[in-house]
mmCIF file of C-alpha atoms in Angstrom:
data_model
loop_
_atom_site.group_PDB
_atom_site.id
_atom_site.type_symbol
_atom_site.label_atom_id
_atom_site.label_comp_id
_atom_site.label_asym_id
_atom_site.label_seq_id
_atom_site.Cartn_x
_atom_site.Cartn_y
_atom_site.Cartn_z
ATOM 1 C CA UNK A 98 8.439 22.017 -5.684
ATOM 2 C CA UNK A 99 8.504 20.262 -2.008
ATOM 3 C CA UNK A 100 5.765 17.354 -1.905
ATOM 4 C CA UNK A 101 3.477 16.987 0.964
ATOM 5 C CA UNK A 102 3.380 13.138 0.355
ATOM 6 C CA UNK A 103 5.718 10.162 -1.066
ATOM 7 C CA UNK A 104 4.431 7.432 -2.317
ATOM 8 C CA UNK A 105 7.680 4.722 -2.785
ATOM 9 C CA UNK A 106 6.277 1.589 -4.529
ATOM 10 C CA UNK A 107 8.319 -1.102 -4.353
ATOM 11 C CA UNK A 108 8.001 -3.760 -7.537
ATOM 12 C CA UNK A 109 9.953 -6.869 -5.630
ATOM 13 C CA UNK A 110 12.133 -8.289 -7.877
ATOM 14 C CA UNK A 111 11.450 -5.705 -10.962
ATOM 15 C CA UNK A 112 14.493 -5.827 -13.043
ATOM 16 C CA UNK A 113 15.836 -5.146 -16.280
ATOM 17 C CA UNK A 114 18.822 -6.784 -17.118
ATOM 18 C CA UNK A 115 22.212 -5.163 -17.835
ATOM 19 C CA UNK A 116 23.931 -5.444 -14.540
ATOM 20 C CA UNK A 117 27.213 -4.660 -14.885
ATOM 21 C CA UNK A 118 28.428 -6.934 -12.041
ATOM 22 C CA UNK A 119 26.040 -9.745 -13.013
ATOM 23 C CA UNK A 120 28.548 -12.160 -14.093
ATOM 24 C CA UNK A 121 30.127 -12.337 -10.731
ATOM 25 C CA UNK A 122 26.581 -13.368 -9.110
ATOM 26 C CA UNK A 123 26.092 -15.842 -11.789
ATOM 27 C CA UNK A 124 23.697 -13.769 -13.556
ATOM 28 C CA UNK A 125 24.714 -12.968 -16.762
ATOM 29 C CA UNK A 126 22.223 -12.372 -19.530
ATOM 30 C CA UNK A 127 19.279 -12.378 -16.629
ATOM 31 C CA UNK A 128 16.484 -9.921 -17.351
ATOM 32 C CA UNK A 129 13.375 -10.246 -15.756
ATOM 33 C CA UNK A 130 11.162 -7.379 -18.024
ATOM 34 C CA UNK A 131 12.301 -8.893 -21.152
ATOM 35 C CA UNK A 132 11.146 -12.080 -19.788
ATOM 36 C CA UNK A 133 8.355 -10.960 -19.110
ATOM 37 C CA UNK A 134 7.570 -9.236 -22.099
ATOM 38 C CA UNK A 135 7.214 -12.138 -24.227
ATOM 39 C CA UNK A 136 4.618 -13.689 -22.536
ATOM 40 C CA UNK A 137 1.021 -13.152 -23.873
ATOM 41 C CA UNK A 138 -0.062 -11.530 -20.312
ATOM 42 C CA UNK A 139 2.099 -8.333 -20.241
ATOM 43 C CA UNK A 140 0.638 -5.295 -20.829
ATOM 44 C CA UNK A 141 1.945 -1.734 -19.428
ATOM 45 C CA UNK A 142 0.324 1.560 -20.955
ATOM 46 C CA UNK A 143 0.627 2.983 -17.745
ATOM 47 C CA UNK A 144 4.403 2.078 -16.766
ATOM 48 C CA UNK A 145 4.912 3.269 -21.054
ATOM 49 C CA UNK A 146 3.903 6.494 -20.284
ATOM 50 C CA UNK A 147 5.746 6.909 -16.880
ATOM 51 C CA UNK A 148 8.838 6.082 -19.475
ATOM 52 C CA UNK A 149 9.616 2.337 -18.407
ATOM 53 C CA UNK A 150 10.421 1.341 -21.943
ATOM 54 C CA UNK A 151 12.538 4.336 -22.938
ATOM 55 C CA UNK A 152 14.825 4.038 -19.832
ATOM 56 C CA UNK A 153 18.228 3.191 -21.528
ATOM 57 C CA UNK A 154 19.230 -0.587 -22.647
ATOM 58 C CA UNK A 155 15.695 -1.322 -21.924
ATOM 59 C CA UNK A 156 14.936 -3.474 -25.323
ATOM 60 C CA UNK A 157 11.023 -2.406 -25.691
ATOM 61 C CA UNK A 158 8.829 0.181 -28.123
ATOM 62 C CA UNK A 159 9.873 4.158 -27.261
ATOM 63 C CA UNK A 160 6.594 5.706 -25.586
ATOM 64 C CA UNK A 161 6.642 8.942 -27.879
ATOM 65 C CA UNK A 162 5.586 11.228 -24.883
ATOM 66 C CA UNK A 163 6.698 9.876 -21.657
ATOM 67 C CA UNK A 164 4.784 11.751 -18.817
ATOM 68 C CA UNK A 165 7.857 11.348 -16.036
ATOM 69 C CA UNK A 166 11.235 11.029 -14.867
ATOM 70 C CA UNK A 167 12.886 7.321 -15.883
ATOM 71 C CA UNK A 168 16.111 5.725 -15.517
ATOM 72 C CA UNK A 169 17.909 2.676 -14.801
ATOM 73 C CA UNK A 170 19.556 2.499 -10.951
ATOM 74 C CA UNK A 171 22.667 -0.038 -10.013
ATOM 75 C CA UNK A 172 22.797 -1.797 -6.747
ATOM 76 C CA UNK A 173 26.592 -0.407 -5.124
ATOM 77 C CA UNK A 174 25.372 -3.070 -2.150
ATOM 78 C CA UNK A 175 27.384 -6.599 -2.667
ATOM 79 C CA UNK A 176 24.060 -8.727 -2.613
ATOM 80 C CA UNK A 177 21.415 -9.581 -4.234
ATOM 81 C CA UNK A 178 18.348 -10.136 -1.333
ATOM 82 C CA UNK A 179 15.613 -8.262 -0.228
ATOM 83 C CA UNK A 180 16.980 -6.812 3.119
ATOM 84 C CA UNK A 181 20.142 -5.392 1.405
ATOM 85 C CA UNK A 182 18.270 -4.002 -1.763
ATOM 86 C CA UNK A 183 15.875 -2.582 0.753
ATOM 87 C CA UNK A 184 18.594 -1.099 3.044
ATOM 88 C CA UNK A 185 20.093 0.719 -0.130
ATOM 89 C CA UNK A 186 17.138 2.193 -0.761
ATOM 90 C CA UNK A 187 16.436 3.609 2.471
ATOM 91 C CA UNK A 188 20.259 5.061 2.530
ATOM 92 C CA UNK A 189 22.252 2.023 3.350
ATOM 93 C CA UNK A 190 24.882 0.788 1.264
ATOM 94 C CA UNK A 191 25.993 -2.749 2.043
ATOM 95 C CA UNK A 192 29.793 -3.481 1.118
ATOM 96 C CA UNK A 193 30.048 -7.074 3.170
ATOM 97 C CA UNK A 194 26.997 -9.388 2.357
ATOM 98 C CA UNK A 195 25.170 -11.168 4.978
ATOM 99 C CA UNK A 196 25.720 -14.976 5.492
ATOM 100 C CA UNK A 197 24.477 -17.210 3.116
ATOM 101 C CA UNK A 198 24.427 -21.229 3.937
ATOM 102 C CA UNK A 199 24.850 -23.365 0.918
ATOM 103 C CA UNK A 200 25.541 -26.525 3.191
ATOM 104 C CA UNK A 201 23.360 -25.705 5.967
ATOM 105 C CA UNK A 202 23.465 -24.252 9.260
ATOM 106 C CA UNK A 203 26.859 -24.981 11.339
ATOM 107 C CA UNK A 204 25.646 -27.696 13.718
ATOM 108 C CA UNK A 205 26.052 -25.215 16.856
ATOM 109 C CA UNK A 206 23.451 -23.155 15.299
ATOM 110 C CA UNK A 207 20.953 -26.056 14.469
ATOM 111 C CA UNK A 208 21.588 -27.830 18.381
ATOM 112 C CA UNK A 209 20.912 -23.934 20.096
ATOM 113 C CA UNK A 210 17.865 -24.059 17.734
ATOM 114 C CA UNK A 211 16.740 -27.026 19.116
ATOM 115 C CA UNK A 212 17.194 -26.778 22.416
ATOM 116 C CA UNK A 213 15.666 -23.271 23.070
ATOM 117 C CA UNK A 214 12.600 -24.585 21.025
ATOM 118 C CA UNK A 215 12.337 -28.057 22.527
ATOM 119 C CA UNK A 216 11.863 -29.265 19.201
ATOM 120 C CA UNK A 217 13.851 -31.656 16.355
ATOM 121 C CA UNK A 218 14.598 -30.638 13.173
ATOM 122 C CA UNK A 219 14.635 -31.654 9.585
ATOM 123 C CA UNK A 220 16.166 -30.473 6.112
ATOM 124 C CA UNK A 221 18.342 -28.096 6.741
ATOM 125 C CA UNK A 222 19.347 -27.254 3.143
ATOM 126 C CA UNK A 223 19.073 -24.665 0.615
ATOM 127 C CA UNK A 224 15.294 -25.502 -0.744
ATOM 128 C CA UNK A 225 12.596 -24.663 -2.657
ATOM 129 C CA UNK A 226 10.209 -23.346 -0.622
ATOM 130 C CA UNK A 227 7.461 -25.271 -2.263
ATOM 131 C CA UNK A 228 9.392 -28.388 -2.759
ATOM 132 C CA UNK A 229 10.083 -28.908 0.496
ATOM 133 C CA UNK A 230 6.904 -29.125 2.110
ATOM 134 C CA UNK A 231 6.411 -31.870 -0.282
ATOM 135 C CA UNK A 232 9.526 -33.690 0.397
ATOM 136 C CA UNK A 233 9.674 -33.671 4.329
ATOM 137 C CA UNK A 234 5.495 -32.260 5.090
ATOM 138 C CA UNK A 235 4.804 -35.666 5.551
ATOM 139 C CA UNK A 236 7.507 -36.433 8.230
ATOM 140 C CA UNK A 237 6.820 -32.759 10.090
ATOM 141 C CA UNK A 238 3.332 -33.785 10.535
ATOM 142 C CA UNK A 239 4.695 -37.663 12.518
ATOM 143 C CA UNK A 240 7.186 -36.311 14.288
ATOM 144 C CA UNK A 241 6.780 -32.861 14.706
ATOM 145 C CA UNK A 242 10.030 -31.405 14.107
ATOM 146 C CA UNK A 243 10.141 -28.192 12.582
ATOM 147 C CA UNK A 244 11.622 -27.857 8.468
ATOM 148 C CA UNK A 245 14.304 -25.337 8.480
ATOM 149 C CA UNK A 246 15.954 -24.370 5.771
ATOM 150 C CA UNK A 247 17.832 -22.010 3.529
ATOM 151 C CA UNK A 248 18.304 -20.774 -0.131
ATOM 152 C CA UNK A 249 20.972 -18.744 -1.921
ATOM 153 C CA UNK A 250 19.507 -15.581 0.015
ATOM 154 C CA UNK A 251 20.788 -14.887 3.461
ATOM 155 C CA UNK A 252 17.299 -16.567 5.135
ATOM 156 C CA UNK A 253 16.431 -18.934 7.786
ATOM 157 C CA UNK A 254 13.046 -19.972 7.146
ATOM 158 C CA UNK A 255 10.743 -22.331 8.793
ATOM 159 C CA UNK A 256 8.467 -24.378 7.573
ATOM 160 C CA UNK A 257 5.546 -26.106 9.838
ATOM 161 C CA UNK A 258 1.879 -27.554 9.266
ATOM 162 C CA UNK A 259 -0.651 -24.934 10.930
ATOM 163 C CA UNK A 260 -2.403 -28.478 12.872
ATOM 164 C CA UNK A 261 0.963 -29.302 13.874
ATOM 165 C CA UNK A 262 2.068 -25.590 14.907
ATOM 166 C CA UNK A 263 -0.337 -23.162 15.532
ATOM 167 C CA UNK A 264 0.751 -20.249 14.024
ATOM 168 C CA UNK A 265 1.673 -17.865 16.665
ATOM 169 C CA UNK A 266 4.065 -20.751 17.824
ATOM 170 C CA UNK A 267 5.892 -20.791 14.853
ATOM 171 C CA UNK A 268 6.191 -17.004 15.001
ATOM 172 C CA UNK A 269 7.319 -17.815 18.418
ATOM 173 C CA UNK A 270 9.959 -20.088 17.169
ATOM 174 C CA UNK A 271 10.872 -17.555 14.690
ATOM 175 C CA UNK A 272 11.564 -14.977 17.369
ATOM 176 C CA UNK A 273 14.057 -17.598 19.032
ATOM 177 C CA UNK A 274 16.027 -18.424 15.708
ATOM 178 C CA UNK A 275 16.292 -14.106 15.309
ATOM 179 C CA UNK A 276 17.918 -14.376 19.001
ATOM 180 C CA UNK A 277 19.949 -16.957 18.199
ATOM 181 C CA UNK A 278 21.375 -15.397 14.707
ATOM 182 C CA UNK A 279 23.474 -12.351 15.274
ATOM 183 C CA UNK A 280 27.148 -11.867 14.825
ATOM 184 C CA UNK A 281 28.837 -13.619 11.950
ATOM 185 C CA UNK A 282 25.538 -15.932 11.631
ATOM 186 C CA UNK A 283 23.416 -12.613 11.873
ATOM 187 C CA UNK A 284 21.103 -13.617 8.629
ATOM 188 C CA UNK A 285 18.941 -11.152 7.025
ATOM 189 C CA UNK A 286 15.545 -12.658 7.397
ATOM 190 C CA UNK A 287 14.224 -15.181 9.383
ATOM 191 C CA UNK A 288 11.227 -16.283 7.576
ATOM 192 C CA UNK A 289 8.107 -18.101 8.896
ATOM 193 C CA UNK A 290 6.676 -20.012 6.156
ATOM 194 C CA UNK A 291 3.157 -21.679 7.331
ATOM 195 C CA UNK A 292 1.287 -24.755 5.156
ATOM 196 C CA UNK A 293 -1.540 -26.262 5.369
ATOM 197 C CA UNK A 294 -3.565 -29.072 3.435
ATOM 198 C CA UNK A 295 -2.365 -32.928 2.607
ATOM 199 C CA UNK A 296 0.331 -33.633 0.586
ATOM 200 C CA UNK A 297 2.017 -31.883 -1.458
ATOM 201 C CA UNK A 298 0.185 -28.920 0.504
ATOM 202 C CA UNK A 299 -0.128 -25.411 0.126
ATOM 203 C CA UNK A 300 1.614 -22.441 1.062
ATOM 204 C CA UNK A 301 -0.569 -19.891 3.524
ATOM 205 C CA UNK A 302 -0.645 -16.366 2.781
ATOM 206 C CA UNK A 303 0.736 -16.105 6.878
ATOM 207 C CA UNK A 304 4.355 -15.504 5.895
ATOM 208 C CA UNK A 305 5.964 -13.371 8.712
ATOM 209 C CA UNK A 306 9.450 -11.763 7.971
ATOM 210 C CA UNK A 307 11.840 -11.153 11.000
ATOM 211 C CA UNK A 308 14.787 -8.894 9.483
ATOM 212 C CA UNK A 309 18.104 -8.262 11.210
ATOM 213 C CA UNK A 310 17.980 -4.301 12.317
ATOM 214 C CA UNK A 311 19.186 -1.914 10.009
ATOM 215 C CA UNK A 312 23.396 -1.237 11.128
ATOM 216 C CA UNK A 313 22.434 2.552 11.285
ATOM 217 C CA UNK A 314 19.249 5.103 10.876
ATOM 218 C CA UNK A 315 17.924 4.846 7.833
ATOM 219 C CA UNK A 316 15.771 7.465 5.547
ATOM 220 C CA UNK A 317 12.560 5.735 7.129
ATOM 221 C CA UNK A 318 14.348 6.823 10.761
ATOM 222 C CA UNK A 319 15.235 10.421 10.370
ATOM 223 C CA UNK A 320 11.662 10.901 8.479
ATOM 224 C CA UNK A 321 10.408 9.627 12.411
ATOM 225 C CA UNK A 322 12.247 11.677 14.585
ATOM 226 C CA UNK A 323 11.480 15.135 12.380
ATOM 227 C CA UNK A 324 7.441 14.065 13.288
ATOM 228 C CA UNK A 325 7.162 12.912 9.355
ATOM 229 C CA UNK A 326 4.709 10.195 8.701
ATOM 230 C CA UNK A 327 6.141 6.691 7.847
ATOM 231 C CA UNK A 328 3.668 4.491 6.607
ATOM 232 C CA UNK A 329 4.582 1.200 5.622
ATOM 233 C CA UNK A 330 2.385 -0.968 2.914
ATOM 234 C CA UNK A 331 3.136 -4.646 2.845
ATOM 235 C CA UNK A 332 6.581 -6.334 4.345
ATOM 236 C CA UNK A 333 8.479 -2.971 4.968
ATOM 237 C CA UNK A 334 8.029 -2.638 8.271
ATOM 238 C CA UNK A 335 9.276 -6.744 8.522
ATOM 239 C CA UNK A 336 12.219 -5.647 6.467
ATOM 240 C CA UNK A 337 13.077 -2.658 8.909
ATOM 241 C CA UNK A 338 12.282 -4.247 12.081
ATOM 242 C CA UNK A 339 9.691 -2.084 12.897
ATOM 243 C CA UNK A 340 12.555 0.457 12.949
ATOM 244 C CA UNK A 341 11.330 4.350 11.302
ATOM 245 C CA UNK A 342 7.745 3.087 10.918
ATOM 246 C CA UNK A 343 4.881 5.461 12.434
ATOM 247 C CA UNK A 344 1.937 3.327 10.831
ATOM 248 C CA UNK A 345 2.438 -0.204 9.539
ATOM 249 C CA UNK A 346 -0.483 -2.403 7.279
ATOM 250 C CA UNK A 347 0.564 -5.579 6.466
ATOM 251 C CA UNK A 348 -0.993 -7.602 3.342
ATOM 252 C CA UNK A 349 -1.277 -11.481 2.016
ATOM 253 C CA UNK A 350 -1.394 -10.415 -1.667
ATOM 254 C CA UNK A 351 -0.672 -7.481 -4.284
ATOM 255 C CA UNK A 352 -4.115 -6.513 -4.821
ATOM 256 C CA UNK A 353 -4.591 -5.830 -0.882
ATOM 257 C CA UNK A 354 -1.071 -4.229 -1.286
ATOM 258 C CA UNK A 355 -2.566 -1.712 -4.205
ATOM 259 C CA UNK A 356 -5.712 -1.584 -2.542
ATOM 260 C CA UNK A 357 -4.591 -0.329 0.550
ATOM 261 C CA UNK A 358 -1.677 2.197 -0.925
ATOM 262 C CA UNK A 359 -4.884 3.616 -2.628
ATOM 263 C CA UNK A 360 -6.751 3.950 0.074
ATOM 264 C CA UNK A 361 -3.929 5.909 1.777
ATOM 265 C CA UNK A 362 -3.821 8.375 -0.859
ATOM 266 C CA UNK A 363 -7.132 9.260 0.393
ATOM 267 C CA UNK A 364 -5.618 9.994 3.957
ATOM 268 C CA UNK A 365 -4.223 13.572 5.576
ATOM 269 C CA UNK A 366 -0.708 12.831 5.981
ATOM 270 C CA UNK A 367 2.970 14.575 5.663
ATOM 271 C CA UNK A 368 5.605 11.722 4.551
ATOM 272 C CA UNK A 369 6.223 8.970 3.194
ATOM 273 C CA UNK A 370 3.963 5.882 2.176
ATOM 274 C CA UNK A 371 6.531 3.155 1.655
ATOM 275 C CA UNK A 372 4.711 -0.013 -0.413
ATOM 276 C CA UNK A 373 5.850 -3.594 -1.038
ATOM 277 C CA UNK A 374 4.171 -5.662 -3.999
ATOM 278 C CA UNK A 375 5.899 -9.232 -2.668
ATOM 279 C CA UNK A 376 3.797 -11.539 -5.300
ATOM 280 C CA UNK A 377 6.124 -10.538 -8.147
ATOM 281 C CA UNK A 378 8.934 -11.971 -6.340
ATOM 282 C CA UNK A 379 7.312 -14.648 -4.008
ATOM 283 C CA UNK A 380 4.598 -16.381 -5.939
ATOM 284 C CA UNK A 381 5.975 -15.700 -9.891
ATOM 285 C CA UNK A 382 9.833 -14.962 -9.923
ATOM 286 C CA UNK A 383 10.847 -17.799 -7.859
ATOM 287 C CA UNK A 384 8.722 -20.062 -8.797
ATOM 288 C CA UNK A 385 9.756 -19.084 -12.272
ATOM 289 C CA UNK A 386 5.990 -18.689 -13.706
ATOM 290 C CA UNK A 387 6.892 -16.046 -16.832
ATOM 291 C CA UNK A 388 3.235 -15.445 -17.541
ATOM 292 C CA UNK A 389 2.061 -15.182 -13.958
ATOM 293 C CA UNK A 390 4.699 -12.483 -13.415
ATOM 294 C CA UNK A 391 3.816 -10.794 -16.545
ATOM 295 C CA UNK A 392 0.397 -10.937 -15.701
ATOM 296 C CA UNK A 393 0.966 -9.473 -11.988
ATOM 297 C CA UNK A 394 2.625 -6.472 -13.550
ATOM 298 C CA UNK A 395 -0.283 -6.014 -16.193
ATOM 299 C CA UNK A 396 -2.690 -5.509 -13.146
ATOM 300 C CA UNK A 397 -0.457 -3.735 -11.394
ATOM 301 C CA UNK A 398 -0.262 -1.665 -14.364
ATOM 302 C CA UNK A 399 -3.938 -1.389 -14.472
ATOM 303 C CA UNK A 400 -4.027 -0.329 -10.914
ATOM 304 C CA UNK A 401 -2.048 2.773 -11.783
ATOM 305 C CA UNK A 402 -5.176 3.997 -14.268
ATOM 306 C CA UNK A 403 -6.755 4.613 -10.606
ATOM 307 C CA UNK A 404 -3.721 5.780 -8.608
ATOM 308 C CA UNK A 405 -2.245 8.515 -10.663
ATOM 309 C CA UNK A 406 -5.626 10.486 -11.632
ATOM 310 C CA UNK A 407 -6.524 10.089 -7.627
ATOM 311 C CA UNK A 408 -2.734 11.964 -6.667
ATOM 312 C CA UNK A 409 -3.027 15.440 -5.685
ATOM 313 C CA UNK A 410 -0.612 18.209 -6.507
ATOM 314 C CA UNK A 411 1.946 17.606 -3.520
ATOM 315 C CA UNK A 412 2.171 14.417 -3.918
ATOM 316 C CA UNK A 413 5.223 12.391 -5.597
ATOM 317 C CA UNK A 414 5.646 8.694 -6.804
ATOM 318 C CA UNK A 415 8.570 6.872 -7.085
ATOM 319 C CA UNK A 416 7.842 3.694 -8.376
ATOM 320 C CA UNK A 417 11.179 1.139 -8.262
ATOM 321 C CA UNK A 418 12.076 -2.552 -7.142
ATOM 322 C CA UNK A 419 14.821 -4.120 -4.875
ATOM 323 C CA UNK A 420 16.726 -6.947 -7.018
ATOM 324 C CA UNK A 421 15.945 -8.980 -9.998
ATOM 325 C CA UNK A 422 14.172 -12.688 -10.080
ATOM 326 C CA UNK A 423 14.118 -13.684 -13.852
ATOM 327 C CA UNK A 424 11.408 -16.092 -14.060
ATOM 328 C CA UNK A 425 12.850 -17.505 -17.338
ATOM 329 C CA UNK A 426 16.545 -17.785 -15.677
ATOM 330 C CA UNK A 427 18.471 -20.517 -14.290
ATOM 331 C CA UNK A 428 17.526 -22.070 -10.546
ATOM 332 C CA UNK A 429 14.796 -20.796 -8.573
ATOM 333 C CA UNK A 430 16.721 -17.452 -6.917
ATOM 334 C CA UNK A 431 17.494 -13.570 -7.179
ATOM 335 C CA UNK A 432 19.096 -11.927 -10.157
ATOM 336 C CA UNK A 433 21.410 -9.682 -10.268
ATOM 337 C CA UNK A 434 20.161 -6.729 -12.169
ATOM 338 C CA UNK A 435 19.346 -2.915 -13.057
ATOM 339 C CA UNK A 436 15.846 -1.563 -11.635
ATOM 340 C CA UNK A 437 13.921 0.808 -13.011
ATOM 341 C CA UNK A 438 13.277 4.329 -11.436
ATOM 342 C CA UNK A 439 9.791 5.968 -12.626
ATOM 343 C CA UNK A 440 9.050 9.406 -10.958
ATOM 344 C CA UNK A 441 6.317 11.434 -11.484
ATOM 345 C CA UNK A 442 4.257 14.261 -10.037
ATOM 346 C CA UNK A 443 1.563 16.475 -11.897
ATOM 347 C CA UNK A 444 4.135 18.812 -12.446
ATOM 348 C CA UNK A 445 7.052 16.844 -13.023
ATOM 349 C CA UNK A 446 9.490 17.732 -16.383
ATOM 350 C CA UNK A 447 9.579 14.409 -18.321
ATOM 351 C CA UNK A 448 13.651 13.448 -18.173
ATOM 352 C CA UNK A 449 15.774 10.600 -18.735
ATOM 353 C CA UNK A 450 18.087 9.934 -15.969
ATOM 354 C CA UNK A 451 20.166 7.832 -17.359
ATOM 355 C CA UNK A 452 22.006 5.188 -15.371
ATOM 356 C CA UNK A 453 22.321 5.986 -11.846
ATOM 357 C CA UNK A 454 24.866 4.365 -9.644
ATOM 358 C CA UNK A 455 22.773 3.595 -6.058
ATOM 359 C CA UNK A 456 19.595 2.717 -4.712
ATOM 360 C CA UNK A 457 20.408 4.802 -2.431
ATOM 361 C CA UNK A 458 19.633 7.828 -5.101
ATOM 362 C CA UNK A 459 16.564 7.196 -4.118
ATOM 363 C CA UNK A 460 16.785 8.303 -0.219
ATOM 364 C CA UNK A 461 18.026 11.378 -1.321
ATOM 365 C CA UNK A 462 15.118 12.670 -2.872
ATOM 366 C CA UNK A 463 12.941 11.571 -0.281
ATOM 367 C CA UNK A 464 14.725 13.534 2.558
ATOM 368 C CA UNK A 465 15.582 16.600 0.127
ATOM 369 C CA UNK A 466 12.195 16.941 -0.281
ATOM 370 C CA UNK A 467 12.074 17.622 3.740
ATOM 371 C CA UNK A 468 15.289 19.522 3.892
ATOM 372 C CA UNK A 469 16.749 16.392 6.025
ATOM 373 C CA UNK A 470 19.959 14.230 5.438
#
């Protein structure tokens, strides 16, 4: 059957262990579901019966009757981040990884920086993002240079008081830094990341992406130019550059994430609805909070006892995520990991798909389904 409607849900950071190329990220034995599943918070009838826990090496009670299509997909892409784990999905496989800066920024980068912006800087380290608006907030808010800095991911994020810099200024800023990246220093994401409060502060929900553009069309471009809908839920359209997106909603949380994926179901459209849940990643995985993330996916879960009864008979779900971020692992960043794959349709015949090799798997349904490549 050809669907009307996609609806691609995006778990960030939703994996389940068993890379086989985890050891070479420093990732072996990471698992973020089994993590998970220990805490007192996790519960998932819903994701049971879609098949999450009989997908293969996945260490959790059979569901007797799974209602859809499961399996386990590898990354091909050499990276772990959400722009590269994105790109796969949307067609792209990634064979050179983008820049990462375990020592900082060169200095060439840091002095354009300044210059362009008219503004100092401080840090300029891989950080917690959290950690370092306690450490250096206080010396932003005297001097008002701007706190840039890095992680294991290929980001350049900065961090500024909203009194200090309003906050289209920092988006502002953010634009410059995108400029300034591109070539061998072309990161993934530029990231503005907006506090508030006194010390230690706290974290605003005003988090603006600014992602490299894909190398080539993607799925979400070729839906576009054959007059498809692209709707894009969350940080997608951030992650694409605005590139393949028809209609774009950005959210500050999950729940407006779920709320507003619902609320599209209700909507006339031919396409794709391409969602982002980020607070499984942003709020739980790196910040390594096991029952928070557990908890995240219960309601997430629970959201899905609306969704599925509300789909009509054309439409598909794909529900997957982009990387791992074991909130009982080492550090504070990614994991490299297998993510789920959970299809279903009211007509769908329950299968296990075994281990697929390829986010990218995933493109191909969507644009069979329109008889496009």
């Amino acid at each position: 059957m050809k669907y009307k409607r996609i609806f691609l849900i995006v778990l960030d950071s939703f994996g389940i262990g068993n890379a086989p190329d985890a050891e070479k990220f420093g990732d072996s034995g990471a698992n973020t579901l089994k993590s998970i599943s220990k805490s007192d918070e996790f519960r998932i009838n819903n994701l049971s019966k879609l098949g999450l826990c009989n997908i293969d090496g996945v260490d959790l009670k059979n569901n007797d009757s799974p209602i859809g299509k499961y399996g386990a997909i590898q990354e091909l892409s050499n990276g772990k981040d959400t722009t590269i784990g994105h790109f796969e999905i949307a067609g792209i496989v990634s064979e050179k990884p983008m820049p990462t800066y375990p020592d900082g920024f060169p200095e060439d980068i840091i002095k354009e920086f300044e210059k362009q912006t008219g503004c100092g800087t401080l840090c300029n380290k891989p950080y917690s993002g959290t950690q370092v608006i306690a450490d250096f907030g206080e010396e932003h808010i005297k001097t008002g240079k701007l706190i840039v800095y890095t992680s294991a991911d290929s980001v350049f994020q900065i961090a500024a008081h909203t009194d200090v810099v309003p906050l289209e200024k920092l988006y502002e800023y953010c634009r410059i830094a995108r400029k300034i990246l591109v070539g061998e220093h072309a990161v993934g994401r530029v990231i503005a990341r907006p506090f508030t409060g006194k010390f230690p502060f706290t974290r605003t929900a005003d988090r603006h992406d600014f992602s490299v553009e894909p190398p080539e069309s993607t799925m979400l471009d070729i839906l576009k130019d054959n007059n498809y809908d692209v709707i894009s839920v969350g940080k997608i359209a951030d992650i694409f550059a605005d590139c393949g997106i028809t209609e774009k909603h950005y959210t500050h949380s999950n729940n407006e994430g779920m709320s507003i994926t619902l609320e599209t179901s209700n909507k006339d459209f031919t396409g794709l609805c391409f969602t982002n849940l980020v607070d499984f990643d942003m709020k739980y995985g790196h910040r390594r909070d096991v029952d928070g993330y557990a908890n995240a996916i219960s309601e997430f879960d629970n959201w899905l006892n609306e969704f599925i009864p509300n789909m009509k008979n054309d439409d598909l779900l794909i529900i997957t995520a982009d990387h791992g971020c074991d909130p009982a692992f080492k550090g504070t960043d990614h994991t490299r990991e297998q993510v789920p794959i959970l299809i279903y349709s009211k007509d769908i015949i329950p299968e296990n798909l075994g281990t697929i090799k390829g986010y990218n798997y995933i493109s191909n349904i969507v644009l069979d389904n329109f008889n496009l490549r």
